[in-house]
mmCIF file of C-alpha atoms in Angstrom:
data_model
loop_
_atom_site.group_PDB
_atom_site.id
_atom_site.type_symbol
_atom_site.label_atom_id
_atom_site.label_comp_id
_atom_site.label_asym_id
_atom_site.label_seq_id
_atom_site.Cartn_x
_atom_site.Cartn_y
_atom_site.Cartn_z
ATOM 1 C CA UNK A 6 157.562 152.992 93.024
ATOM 2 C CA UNK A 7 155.879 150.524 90.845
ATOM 3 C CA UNK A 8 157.177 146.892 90.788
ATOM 4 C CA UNK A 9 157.141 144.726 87.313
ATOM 5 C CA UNK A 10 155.399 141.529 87.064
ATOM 6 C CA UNK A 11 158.077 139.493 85.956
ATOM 7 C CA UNK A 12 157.133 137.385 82.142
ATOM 8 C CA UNK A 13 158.219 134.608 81.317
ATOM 9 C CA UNK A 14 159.076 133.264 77.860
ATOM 10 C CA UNK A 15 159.781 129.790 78.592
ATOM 11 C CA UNK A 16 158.785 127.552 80.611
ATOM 12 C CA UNK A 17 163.063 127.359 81.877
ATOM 13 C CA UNK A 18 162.966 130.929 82.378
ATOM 14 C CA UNK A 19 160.228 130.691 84.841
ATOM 15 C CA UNK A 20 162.142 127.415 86.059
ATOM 16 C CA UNK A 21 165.127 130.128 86.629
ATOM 17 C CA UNK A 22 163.143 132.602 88.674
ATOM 18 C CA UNK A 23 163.022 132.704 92.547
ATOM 19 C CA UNK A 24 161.034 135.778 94.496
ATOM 20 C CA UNK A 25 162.576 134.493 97.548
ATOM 21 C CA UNK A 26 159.678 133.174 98.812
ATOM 22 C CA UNK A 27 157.989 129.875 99.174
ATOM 23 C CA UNK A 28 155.039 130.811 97.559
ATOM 24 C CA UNK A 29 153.705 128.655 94.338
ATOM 25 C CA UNK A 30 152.691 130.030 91.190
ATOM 26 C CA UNK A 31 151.020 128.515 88.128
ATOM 27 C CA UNK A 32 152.374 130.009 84.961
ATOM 28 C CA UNK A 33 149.837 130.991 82.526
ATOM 29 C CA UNK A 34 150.689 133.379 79.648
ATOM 30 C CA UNK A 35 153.904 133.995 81.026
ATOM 31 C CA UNK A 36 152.730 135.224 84.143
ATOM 32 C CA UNK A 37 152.485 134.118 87.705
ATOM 33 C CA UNK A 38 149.070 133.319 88.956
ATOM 34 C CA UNK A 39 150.270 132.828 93.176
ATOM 35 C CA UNK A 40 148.325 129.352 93.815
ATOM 36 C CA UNK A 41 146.151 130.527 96.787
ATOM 37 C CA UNK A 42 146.701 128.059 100.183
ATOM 38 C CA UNK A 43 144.872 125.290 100.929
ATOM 39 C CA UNK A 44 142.035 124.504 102.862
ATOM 40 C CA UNK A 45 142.487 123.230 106.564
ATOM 41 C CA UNK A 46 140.295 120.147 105.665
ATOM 42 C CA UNK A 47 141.475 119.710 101.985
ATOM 43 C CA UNK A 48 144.980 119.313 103.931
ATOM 44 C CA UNK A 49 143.333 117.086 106.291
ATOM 45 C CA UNK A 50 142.153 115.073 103.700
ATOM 46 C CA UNK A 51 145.031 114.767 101.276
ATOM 47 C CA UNK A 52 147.601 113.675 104.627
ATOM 48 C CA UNK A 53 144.966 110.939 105.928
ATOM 49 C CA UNK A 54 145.782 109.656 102.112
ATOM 50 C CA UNK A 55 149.048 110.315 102.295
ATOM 51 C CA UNK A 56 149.349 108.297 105.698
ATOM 52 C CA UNK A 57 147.563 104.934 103.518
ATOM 53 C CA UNK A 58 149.476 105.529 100.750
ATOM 54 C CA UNK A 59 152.784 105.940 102.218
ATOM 55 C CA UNK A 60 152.849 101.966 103.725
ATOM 56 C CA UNK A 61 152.543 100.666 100.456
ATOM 57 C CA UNK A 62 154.807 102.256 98.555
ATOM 58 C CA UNK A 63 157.190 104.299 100.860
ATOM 59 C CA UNK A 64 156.995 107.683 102.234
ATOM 60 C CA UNK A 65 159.737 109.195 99.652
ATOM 61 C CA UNK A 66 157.488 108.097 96.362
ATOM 62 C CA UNK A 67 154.265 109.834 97.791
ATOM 63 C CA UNK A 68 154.388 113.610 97.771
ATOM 64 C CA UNK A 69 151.957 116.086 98.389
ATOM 65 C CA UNK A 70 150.981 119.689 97.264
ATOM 66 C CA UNK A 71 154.546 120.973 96.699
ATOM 67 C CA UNK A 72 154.986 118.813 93.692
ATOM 68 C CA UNK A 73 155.385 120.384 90.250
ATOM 69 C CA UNK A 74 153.854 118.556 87.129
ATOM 70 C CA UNK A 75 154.879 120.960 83.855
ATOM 71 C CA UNK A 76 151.884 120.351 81.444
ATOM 72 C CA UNK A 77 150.910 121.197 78.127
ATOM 73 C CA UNK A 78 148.409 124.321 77.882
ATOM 74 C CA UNK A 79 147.758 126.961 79.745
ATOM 75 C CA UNK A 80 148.596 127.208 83.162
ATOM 76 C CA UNK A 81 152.234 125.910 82.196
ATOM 77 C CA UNK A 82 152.128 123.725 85.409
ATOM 78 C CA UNK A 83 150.475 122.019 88.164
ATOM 79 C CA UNK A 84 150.534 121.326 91.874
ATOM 80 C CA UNK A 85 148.353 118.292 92.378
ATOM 81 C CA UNK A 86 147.339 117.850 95.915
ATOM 82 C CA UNK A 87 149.343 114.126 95.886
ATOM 83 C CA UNK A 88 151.076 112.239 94.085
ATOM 84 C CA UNK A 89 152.507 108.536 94.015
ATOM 85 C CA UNK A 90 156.064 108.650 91.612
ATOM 86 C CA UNK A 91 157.994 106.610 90.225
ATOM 87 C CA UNK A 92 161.563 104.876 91.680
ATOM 88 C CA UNK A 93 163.054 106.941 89.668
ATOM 89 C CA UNK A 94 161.556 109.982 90.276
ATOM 90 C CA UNK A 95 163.369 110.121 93.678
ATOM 91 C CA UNK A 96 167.293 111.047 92.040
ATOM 92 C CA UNK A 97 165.370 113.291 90.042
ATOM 93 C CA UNK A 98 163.512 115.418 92.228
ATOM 94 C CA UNK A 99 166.799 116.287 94.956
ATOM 95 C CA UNK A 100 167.441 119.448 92.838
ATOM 96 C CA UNK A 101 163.723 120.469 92.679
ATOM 97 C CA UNK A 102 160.401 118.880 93.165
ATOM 98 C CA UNK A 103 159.502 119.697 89.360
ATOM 99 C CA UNK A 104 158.526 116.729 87.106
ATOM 100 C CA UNK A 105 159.483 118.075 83.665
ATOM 101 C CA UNK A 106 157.620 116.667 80.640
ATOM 102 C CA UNK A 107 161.034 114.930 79.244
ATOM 103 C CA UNK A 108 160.784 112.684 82.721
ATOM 104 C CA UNK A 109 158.355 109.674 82.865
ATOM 105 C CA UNK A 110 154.553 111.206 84.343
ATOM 106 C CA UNK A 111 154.113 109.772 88.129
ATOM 107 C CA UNK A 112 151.940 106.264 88.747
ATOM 108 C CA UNK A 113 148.813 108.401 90.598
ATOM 109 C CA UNK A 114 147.799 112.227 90.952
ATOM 110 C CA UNK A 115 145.102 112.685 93.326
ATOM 111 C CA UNK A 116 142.999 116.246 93.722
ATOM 112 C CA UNK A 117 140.383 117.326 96.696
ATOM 113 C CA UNK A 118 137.805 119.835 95.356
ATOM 114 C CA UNK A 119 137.452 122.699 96.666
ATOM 115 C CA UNK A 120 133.989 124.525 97.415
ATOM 116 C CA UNK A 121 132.755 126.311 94.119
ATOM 117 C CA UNK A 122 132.008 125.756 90.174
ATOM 118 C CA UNK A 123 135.377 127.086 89.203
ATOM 119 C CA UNK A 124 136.904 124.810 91.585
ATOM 120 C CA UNK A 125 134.738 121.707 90.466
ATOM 121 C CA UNK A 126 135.354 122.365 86.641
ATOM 122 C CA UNK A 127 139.371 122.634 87.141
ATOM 123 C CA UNK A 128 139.321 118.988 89.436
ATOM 124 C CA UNK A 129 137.035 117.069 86.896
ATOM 125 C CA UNK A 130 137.305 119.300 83.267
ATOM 126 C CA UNK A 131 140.553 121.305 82.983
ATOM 127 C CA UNK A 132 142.890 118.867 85.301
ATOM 128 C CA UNK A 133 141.876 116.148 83.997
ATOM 129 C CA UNK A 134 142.644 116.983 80.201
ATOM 130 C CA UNK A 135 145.762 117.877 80.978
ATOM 131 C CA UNK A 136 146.993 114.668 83.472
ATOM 132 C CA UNK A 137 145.289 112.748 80.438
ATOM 133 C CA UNK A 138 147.716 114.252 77.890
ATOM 134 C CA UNK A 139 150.496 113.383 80.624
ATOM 135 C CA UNK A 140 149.787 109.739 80.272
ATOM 136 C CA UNK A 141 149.109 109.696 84.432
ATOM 137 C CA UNK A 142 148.019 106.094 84.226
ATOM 138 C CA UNK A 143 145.561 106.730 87.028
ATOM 139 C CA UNK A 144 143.774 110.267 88.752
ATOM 140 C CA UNK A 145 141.571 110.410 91.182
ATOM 141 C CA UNK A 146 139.569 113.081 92.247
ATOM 142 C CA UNK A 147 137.695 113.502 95.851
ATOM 143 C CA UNK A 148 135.154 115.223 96.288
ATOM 144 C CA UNK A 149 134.041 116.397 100.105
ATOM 145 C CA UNK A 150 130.985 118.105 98.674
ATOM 146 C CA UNK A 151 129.565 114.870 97.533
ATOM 147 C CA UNK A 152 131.854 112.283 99.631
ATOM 148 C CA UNK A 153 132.816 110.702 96.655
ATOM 149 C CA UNK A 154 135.753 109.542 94.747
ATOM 150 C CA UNK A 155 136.046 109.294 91.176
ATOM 151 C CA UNK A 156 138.857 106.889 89.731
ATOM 152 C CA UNK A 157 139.692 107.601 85.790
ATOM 153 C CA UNK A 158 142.703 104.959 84.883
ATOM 154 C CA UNK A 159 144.765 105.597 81.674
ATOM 155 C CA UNK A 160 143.789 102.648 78.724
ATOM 156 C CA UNK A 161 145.877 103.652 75.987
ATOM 157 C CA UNK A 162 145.689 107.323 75.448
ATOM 158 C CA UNK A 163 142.597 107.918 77.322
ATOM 159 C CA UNK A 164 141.081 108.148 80.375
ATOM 160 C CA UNK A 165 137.872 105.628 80.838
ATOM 161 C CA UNK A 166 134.813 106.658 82.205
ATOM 162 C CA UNK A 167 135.324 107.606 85.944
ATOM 163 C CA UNK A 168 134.331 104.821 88.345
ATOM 164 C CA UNK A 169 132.346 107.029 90.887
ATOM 165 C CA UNK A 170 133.360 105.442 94.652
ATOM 166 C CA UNK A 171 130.764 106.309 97.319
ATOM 167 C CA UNK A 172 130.624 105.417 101.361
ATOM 168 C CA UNK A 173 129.429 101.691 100.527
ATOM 169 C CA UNK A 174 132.537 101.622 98.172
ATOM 170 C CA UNK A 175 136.205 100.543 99.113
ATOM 171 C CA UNK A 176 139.057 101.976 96.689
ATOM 172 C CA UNK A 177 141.494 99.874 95.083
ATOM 173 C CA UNK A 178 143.655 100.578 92.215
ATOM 174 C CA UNK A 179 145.655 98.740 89.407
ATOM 175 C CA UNK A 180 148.873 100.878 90.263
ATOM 176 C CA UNK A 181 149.139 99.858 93.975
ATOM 177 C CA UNK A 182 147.676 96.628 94.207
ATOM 178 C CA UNK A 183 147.779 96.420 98.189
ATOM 179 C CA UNK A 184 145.382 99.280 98.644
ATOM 180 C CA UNK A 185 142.391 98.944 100.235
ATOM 181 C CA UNK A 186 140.900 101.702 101.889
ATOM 182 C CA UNK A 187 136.852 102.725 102.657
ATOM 183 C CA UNK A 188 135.759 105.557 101.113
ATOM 184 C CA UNK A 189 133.555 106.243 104.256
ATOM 185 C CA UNK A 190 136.923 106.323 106.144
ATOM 186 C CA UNK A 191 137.777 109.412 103.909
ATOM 187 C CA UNK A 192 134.582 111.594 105.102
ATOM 188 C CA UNK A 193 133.741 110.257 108.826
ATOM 189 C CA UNK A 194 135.572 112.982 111.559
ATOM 190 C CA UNK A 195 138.181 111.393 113.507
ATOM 191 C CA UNK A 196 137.223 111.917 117.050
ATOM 192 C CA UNK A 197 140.785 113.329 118.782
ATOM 193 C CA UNK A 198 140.863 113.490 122.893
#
């Protein structure tokens, strides 16, 4: 017996759908693309971040790969590997973790790359248009490949030129003012006993 693909028409109908599963999809052309699962050390990474972050701003406003970003183009949607949102964004989310386009975009999206040119191209091309046309006033993007972070902040309807963090860097940034975290921190092993 051969099973459909389900299609989509609308960006609600896909809202509407659930395989019974907890699998993410992107939706691109009205079909589910199953986001594949991330990488031990990209999860690593993103919940060392995650720990910093949470401090400053409170562990309910940072969220990690489960969040839902709807964007414009194709796929329909987005699961950033963490996000800072908004006060606001807290109500919102109880029903699902989904920030629609009607809702205000979140302070900070942050991706890891993944190993690969596809990979690269989505983090710093593809991504990056689209959390641009968002209005995210700030992405970053690590990268373990080159132990690097760049920063792109929002100035009007743009994203600037990325400011490229290395080791001898520290990160800071203009939506959480309190931060202050080595980028070598990011990349050196934690020894565990």
């Amino acid at each position: 017996m051969v099973q459909l693909k389900p299609r989509f028409h609308s960006f609600e109908e896909y809202l509407a759908y659930d395989d019974g599963s907890d699998k993410l999809y992107e939706l691109f052309n009205g079909e589910l693309i199953e986001v594949p699962p991330e990488s031990g050390f990209n999860v690593e990474l993103a919940t060392y971040v995650l720990l910093q972050l949470a401090p400053l701003v409170g562990y309910q406003r940072v969220r990690g790969h489960g969040l839902e970003l709807e964007v414009r183009g194709e796929p329909r949607n987005r699961f950033p590997d963490l996000a800072v949102i908004r006060e606001d964004h807290i109500a919102l989310l109880k029903p699902r973790n989904t920030i629609r386009l009607t809702m205000p975009p979140p302070l900070l999206v942050v991706e890891i790359v993944s190993p690969g040119e596809l990979q690269r191209n989505r983090d710093y091309v593809a991504k990056r248009t689209q959390y641009e046309n968002l209005s995210i006033p700030e992405y970053w993007i690590i990268d373990p490949q080159e132990q690097t972070v760049a920063v792109f902040t929002l100035q009007g309807d743009r994203y600037l030129e990325a400011k490229i963090l290395t080791d001898r860097d520290r990160l800071s940034s203009p939506q959480l003012p309190t931060l202050d975290l080595a980028i070598a921190d990011l990349f050196t092993p934690v020894e565990r006993e």
